[in-house]
Coordinates of C-alpha atoms and ligand atoms in Angstrom, one line a residue:
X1 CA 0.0 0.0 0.0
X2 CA 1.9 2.9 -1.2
X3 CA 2.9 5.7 1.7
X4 CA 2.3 9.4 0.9
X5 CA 4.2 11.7 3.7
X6 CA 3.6 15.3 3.5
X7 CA 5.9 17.6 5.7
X8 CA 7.2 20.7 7.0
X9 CA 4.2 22.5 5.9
X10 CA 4.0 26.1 6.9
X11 CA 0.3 26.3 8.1
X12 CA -2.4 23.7 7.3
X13 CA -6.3 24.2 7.7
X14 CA -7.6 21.2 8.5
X15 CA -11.8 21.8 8.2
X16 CA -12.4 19.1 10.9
X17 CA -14.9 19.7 13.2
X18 CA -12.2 20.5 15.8
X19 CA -11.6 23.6 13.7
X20 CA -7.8 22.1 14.1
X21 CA -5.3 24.8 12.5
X22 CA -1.5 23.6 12.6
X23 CA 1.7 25.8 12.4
X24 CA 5.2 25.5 10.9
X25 CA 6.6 22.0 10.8
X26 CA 3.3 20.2 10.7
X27 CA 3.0 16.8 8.8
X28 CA -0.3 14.7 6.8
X29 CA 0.9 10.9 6.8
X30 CA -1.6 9.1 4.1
X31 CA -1.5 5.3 2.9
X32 CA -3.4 3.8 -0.2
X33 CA -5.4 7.1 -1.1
X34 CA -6.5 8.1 2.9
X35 CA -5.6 10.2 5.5
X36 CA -4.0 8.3 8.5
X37 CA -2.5 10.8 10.6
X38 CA -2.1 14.6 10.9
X39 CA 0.3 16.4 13.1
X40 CA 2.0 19.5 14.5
X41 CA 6.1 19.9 14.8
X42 CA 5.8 18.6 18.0
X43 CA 4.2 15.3 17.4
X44 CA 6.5 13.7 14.8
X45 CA 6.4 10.9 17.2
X46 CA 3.1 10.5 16.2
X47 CA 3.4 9.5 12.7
X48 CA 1.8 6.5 11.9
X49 CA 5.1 5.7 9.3
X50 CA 8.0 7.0 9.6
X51 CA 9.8 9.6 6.8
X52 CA 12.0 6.7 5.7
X53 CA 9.2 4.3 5.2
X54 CA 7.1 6.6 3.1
X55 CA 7.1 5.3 -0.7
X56 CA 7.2 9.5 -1.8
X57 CA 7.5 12.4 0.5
X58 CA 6.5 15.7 -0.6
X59 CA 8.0 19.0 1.4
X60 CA 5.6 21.7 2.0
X61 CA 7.6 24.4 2.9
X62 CA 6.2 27.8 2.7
X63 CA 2.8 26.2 1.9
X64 CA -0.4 26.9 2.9
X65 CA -2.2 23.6 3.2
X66 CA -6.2 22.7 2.8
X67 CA -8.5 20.0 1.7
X68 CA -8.6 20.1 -1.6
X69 CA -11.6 22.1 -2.8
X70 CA -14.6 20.8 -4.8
X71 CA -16.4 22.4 -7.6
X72 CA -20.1 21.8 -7.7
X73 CA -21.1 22.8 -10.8
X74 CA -19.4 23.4 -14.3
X75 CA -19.9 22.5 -18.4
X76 CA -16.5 21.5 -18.9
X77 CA -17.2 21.4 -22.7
X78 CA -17.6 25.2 -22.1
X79 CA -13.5 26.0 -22.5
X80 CA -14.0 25.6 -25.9
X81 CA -16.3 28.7 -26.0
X82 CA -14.9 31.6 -24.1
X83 CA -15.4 35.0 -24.5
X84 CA -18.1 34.8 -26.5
X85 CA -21.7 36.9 -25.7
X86 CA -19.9 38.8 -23.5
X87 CA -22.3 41.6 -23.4
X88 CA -25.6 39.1 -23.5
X89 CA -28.1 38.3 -20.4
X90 CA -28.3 34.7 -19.9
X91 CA -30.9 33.8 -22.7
X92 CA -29.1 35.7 -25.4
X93 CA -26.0 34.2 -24.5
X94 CA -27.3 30.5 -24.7
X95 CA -29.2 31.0 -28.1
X96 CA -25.8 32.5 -29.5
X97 CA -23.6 28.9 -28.1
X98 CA -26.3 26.7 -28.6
X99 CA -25.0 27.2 -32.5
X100 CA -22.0 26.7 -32.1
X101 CA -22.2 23.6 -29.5
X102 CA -24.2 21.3 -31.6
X103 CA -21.3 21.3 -33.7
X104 CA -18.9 19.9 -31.2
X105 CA -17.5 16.3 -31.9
X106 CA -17.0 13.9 -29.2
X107 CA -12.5 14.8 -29.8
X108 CA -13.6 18.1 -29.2
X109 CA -15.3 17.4 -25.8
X110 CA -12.5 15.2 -24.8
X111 CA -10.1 18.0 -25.5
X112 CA -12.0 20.2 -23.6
X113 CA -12.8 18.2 -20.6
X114 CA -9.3 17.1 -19.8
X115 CA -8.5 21.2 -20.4
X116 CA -10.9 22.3 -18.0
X117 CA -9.6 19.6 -15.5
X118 CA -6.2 20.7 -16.0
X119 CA -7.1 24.3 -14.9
X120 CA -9.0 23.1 -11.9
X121 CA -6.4 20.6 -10.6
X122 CA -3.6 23.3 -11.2
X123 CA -6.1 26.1 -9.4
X124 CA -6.9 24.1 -6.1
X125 CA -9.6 21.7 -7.2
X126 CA -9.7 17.6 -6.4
X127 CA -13.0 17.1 -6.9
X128 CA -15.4 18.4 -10.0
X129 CA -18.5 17.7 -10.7
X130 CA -19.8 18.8 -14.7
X131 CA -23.3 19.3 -15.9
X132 CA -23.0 17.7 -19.5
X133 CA -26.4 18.2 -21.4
X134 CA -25.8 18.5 -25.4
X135 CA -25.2 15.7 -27.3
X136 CA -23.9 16.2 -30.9
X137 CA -22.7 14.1 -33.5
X138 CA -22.1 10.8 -31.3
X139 CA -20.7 12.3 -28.3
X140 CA -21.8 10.5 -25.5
X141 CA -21.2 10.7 -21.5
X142 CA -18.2 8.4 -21.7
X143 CA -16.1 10.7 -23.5
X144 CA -16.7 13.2 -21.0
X145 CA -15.7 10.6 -18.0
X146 CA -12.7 9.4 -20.0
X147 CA -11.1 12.9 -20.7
X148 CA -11.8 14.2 -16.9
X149 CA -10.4 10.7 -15.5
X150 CA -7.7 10.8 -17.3
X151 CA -6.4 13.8 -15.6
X152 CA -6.6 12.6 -12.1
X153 CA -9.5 14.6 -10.9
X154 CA -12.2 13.2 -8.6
X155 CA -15.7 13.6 -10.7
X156 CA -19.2 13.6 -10.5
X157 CA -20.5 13.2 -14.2
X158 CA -23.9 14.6 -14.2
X159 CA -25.8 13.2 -16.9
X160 CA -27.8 16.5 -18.1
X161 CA -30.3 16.2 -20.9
X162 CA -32.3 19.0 -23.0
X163 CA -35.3 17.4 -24.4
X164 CA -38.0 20.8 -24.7
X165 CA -36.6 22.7 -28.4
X166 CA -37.8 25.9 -29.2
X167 CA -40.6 24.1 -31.6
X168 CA -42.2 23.6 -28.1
X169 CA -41.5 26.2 -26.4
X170 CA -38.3 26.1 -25.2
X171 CA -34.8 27.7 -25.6
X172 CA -32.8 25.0 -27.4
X173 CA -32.9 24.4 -30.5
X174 CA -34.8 21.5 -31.7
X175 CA -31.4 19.9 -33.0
X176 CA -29.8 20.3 -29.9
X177 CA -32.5 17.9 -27.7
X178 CA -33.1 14.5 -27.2
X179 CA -36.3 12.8 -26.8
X180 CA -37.2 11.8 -22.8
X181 CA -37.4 8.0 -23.3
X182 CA -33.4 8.0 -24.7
X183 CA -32.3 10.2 -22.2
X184 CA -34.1 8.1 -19.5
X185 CA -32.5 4.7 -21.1
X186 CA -29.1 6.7 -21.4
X187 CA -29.4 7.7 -17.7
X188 CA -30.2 4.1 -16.7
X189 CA -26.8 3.3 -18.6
X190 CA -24.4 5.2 -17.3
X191 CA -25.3 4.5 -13.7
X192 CA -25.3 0.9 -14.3
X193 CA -22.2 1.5 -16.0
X194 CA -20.0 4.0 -13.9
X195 CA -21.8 4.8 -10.3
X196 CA -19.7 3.7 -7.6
X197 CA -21.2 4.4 -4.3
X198 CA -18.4 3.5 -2.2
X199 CA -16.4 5.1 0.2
X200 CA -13.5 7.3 -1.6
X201 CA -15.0 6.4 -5.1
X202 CA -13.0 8.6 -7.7
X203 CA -16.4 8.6 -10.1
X204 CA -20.2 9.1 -9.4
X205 CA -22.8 9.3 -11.4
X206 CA -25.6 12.2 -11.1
X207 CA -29.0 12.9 -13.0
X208 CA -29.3 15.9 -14.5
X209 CA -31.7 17.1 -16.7
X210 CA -30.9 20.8 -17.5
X211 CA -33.1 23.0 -16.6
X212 CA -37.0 24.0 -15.8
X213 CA -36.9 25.6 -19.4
X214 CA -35.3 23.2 -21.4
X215 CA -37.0 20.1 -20.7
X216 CA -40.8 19.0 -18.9
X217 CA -41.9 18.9 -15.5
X218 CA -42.3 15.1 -16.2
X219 CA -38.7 14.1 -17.2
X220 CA -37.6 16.0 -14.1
X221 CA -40.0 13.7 -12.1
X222 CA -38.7 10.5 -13.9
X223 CA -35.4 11.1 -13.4
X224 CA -35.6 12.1 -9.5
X225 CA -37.6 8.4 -9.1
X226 CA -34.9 6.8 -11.6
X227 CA -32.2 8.6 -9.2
X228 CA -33.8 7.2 -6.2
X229 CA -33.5 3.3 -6.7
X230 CA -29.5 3.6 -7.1
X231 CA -27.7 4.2 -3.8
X232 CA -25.8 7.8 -3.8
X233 CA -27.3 8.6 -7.3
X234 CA -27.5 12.6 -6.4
X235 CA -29.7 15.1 -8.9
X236 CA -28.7 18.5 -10.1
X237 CA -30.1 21.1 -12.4
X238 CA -30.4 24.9 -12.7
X239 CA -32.4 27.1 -10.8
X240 CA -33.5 30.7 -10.4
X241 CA -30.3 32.1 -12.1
X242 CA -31.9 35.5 -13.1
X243 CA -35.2 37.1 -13.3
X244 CA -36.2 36.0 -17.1
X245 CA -35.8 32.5 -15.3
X246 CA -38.5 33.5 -12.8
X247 CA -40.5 34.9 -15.4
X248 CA -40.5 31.6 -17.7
X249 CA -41.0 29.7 -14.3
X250 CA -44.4 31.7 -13.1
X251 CA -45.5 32.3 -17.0
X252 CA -45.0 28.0 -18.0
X253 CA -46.0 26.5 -14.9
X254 CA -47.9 29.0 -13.0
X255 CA -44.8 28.2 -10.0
X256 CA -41.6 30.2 -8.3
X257 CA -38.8 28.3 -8.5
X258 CA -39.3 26.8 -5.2
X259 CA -42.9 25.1 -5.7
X260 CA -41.6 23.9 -9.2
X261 CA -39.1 22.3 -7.2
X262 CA -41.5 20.5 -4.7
X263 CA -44.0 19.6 -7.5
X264 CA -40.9 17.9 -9.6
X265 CA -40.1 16.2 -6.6
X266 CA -36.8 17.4 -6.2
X267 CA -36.7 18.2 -2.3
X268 CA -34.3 16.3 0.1
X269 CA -30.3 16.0 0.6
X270 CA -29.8 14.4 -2.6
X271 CA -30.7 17.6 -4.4
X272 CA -28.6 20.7 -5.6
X273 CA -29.1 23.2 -7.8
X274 CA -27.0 25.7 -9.4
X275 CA -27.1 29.4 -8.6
X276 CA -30.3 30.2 -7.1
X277 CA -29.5 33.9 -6.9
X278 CA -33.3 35.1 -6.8
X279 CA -34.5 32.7 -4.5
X280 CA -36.7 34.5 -1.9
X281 CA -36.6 33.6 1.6
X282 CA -39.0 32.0 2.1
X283 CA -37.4 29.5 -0.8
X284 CA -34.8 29.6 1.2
X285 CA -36.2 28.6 4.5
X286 CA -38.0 25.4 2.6
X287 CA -34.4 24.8 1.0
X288 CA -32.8 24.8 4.8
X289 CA -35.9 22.3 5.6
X290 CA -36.0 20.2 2.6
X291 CA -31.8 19.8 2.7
X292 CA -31.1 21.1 -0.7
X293 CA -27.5 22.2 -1.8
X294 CA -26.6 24.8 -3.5
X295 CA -24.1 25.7 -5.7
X296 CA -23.2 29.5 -5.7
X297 CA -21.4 30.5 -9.0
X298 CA -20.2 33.8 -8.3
X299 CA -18.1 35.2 -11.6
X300 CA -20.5 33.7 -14.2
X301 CA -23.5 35.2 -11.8
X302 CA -21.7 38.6 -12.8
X303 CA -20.6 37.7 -15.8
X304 CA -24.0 37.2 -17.0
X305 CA -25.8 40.0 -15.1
X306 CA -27.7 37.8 -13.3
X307 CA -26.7 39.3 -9.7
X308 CA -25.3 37.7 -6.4
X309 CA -26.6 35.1 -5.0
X310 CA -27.6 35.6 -1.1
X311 CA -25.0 33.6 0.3
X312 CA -24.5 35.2 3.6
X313 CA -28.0 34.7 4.0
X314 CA -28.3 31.0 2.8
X315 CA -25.9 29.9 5.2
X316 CA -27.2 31.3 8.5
X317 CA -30.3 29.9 7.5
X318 CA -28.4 26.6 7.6
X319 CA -28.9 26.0 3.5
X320 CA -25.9 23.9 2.5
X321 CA -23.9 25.6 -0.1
X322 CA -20.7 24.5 -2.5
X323 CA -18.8 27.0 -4.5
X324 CA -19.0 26.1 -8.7
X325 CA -17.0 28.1 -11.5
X326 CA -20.3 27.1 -13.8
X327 CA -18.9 26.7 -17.3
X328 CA -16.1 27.9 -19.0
X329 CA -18.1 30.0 -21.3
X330 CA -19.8 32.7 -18.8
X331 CA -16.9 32.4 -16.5
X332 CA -14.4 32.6 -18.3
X333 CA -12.1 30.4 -16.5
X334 CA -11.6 27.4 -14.1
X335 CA -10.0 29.0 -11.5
X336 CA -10.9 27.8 -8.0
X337 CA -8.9 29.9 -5.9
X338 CA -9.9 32.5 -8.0
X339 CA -13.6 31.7 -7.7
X340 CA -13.4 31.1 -3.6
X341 CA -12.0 35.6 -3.7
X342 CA -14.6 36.3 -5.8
X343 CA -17.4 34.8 -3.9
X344 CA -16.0 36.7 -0.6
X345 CA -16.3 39.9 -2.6
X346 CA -19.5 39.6 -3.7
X347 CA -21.2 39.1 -0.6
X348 CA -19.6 42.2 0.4
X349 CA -20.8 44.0 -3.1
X350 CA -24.5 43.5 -2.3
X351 CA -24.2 44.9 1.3
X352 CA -23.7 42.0 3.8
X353 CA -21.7 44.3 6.0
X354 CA -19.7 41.0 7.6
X355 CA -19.8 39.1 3.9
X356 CA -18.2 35.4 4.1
X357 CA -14.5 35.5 6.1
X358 CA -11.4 34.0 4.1
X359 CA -12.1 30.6 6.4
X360 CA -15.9 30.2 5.9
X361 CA -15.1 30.6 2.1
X362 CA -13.1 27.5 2.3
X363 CA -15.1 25.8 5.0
X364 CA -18.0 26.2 1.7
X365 CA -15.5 25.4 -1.2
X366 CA -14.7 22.3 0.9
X367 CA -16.8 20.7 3.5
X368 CA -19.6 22.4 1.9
X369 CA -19.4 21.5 -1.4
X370 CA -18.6 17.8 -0.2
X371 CA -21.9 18.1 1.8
X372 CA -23.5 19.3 -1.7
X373 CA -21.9 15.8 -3.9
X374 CA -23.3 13.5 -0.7
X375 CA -19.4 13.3 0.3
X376 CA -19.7 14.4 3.7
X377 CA -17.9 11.0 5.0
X378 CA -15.3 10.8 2.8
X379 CA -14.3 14.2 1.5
X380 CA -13.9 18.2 2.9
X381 CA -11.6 17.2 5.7
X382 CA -7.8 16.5 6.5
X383 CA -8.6 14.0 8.9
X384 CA -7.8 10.8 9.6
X385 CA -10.2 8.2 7.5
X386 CA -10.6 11.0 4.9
X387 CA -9.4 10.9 1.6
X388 CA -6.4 12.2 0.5
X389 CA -7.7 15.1 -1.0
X390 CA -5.1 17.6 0.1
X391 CA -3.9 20.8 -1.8
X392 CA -0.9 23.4 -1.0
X393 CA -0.3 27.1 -1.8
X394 CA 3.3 28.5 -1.3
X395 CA 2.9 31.8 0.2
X396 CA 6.2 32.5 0.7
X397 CA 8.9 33.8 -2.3
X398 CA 6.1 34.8 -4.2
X399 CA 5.5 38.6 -5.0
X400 CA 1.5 38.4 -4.8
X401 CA 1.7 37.6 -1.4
X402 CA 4.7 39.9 -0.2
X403 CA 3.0 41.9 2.8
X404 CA -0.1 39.4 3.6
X405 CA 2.2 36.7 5.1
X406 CA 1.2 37.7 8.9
X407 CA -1.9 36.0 8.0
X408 CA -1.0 33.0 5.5
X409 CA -4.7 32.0 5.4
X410 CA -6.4 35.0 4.4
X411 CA -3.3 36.1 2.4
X412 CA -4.2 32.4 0.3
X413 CA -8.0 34.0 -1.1
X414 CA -7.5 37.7 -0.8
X415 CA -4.6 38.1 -2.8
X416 CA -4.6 35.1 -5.3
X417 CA -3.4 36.3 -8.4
X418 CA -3.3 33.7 -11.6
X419 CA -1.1 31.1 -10.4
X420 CA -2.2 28.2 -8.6
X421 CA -1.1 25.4 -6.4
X422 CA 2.6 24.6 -5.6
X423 CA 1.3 21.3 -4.5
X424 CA -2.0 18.9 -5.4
X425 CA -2.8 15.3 -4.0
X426 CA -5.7 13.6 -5.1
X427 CA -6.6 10.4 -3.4
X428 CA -3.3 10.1 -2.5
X429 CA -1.3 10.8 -6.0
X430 CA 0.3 13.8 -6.6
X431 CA -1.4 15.4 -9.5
X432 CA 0.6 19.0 -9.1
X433 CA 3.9 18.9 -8.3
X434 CA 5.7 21.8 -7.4
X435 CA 3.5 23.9 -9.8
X436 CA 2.9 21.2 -12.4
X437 CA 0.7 18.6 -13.6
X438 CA 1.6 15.2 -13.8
X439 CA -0.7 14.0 -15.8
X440 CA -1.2 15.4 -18.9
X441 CA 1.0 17.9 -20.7
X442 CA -0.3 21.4 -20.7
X443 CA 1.1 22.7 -23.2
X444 CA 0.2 19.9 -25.6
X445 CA -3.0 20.6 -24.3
X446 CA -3.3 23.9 -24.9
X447 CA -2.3 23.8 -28.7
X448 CA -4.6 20.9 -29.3
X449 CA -7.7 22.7 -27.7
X450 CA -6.9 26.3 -29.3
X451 CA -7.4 24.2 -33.1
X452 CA -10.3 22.6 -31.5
X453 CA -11.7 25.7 -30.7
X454 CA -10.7 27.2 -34.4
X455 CA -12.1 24.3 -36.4
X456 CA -15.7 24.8 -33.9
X457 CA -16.1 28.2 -34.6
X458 CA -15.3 27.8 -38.2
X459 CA -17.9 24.8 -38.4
X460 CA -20.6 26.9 -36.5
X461 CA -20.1 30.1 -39.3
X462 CA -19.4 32.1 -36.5
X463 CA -18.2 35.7 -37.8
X464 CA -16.1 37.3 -35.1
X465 CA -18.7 39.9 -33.6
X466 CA -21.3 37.9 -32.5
X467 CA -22.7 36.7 -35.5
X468 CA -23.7 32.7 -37.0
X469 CA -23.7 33.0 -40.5
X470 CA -24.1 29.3 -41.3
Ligands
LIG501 ZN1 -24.5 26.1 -15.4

């Protein structure tokens, strides 16, 4: 059983419930993927191995040290889309992509997948869940797990679906959907194919359809009571991400967000949605009742105009709540540590005079968003029978942080710039190594997804400007 031994970090934040913090010197001793022992300077005695047993040893110096974080909610397939609609509300911008994505081939989404895992392992992410709800040309879920295990990430693969085109009323087009009874079968698939609903399982399945406007009241309800007959089989969508979503939601089914919710049957721990910035409180109170999760998506939330969610709010009411990037098109990026500043700043933008401190941030971005998958008892933590999730920041030699280092952990979200992690462990393999990633090249990456991206747009007709002339 291979032995993982990291040392001599500067500082590490554990998240357990002990709210156990540990100085300079302090240790994590992990064996076969979990965490077996964490220690300050003083308790090297402690160590369940010792240095000279350990198969790889990894020296923290200088780091700041965290459970790795978990992103609730992304469209991985997304990277290949950036920048586009930038000045468009969030239905503009989907009819705009929706052209261009049913274009995509499955070596498109592979590309894309592994590139948004790449960013999120080298920005402080172990775990990602990713909403994947078009289709095209033969693509199927399986790419997407492929390209994302491939990189060493922990996933959630969220089997979305769109199945309501515009030809009934919805926003998709009609090429872009599927019909209910494939998606069902396809759902049914992938579970029996991929769920594992084990302790420190490295892939779940989730059900998905996307949202209340693009698909029907019943295939929500099908796939909560399809959900429900798998152990640890979790559901996600989107909800009440601006006010036109509000509007479709009392205008189509006479409901807020909140009663469609109930009606659908999606109420109860094994529930999260993305967003929810216009959720009133007395949504809120049933979501603190019923055990929902959320996922709060701060930059694409302002990227699209849609506003901020009330996060400040949502967790003194006791409403569990992860922190997601959302996709790679209204973000514009996959930068966790990134995303974790920005949500601090928001709540501050719309007035909470407190907002969210530096350590609740990454108490949400951690043992919240685990709470969110359903991973409470396996992931959020650096303690012992946890996995070994573990990420580390150097703080120290590093200009961005010059001045902050009286307090290393606020110094970690406050003044992140673009780099990442010195330091990434995902069940107990090092995926960053001093800065790196070990798994795929990056800059073989990069290339290959820039032509990806090139050959899309050309596909799609898409005239620089905003324009689909095909
Ligand atoms: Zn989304």
């Amino acid at each position: 059983m291979p032995k993982l031994l990291l040392k001599n970090a500067l500082h590490i934040v554990t998240m357990a419930d002990s709210a156990l913090e540990l100085g300079p010197g302090s240790w994590i001793a992990c064996e076969d993927g979990v965490i077996v022992g964490v220690g300050g300077a003083g308790e090297i005695e402690t160590m369940p191995f010792a240095e000279a047993e350990a198969d790889e040893v990894l020296d923290l110096e200088g780091c700041v040290v965290m459970p790795g974080f978990i992103n609730t909610h992304h469209h991985m397939y997304q990277t290949l889309t950036r920048v586009l609609g930038t000045e468009s509300e969030l239905f503009g911008w989907l009819k705009l992509l929706y052209g261009i994505w049913k274009e995509m081939l499955p070596s498109d989404v592979r590309t894309a997948v592994q590139t948004a895992c790449a960013e999120l392992l080298l920005t402080g992410c172990t775990t990602s869940a990713d909403h994947h709800y078009v289709y095209p040309n033969g693509l199927t879920l399986d790419d997407v797990i492929d390209a994302a295990l491939s990189t060493g990430i922990r996933f959630h693969a969220v089997r979305g679906a769109m199945s309501v085109g515009e030809s009934k009323g919805g926003l998709p087009p009609d090429s872009c959907v599927e019909t209910e009874e494939e998606i069902l079968s396809d759902m049914k698939r992938v579970v029996e194919k991929y769920h594992d609903a084990k302790k420190h399982a490295m892939l779940r399945i989730v059900l998905g359809p996307c949202s209340p406007f693009s698909v029907t009241p019943d295939l929500m309800r099908s796939s909560a009571r399809l959900a429900r007959t798998y152990p640890k089989v979790h559901l996600h969508t989107h909800l009440a991400e601006n006010q036109n979503d509000i509007d479709y939601s009392e205008a189509t089914f006479a409901r807020r967000p909140g009663e469609y919710a109930e009606w659908v049957e999606w109420t109860g721990r094994d529930v999260w949605f993305a967003h929810c910035v216009k959720l009133s409180d007395s949504e809120l109170h049933s979501f603190a009742q019923w055990g929902c999760g959320v996922s709060h998506c701060p930059s694409s939330n302002l990227r699209l105009g849609s506003g901020v969610a009330p996060v400040r709010k949502m967790l003194d009411l006791g409403v569990t709540v992860g922190l997601g990037v959302d996709g790679s098109a209204s973000n514009d990026g996959n930068h966790m540590l990134m995303e974790a500043r920005m949500a601090m700043l928001a709540q501050r933008y719309i007035g909470e005079k407190n907002g969210i401190t530096a350590r609740e941030t990454i108490r949400v971005a951690t043992r919240g968003g685990a709470k969110v998958l359903g991973r409470e008892d396996d992931l959020g933590q650096i303690a012992v029978g946890y996995s070994a999730d573990i990420i580390g920041v150097k703080v120290t030699g590093k200009i961005e942080f010059a001045g902050a280092l009286h307090d290393p952990v606020q110094a970690v979200l406050y003044c992140v710039g673009s780099g990442g992690v010195e330091y990434s462990v995902v069940g107990g393999r090092v995926v960053v190594n001093k800065g790196k990633l070990t798994t795929v090249d990056v800059e073989e990456l990069a290339g290959r997804h820039a032509q990806c991206s090139k050959l899309l747009l050309e596909r799609a007709g898409y005239a620089p400007g905003g324009t689909i002339t095909a």
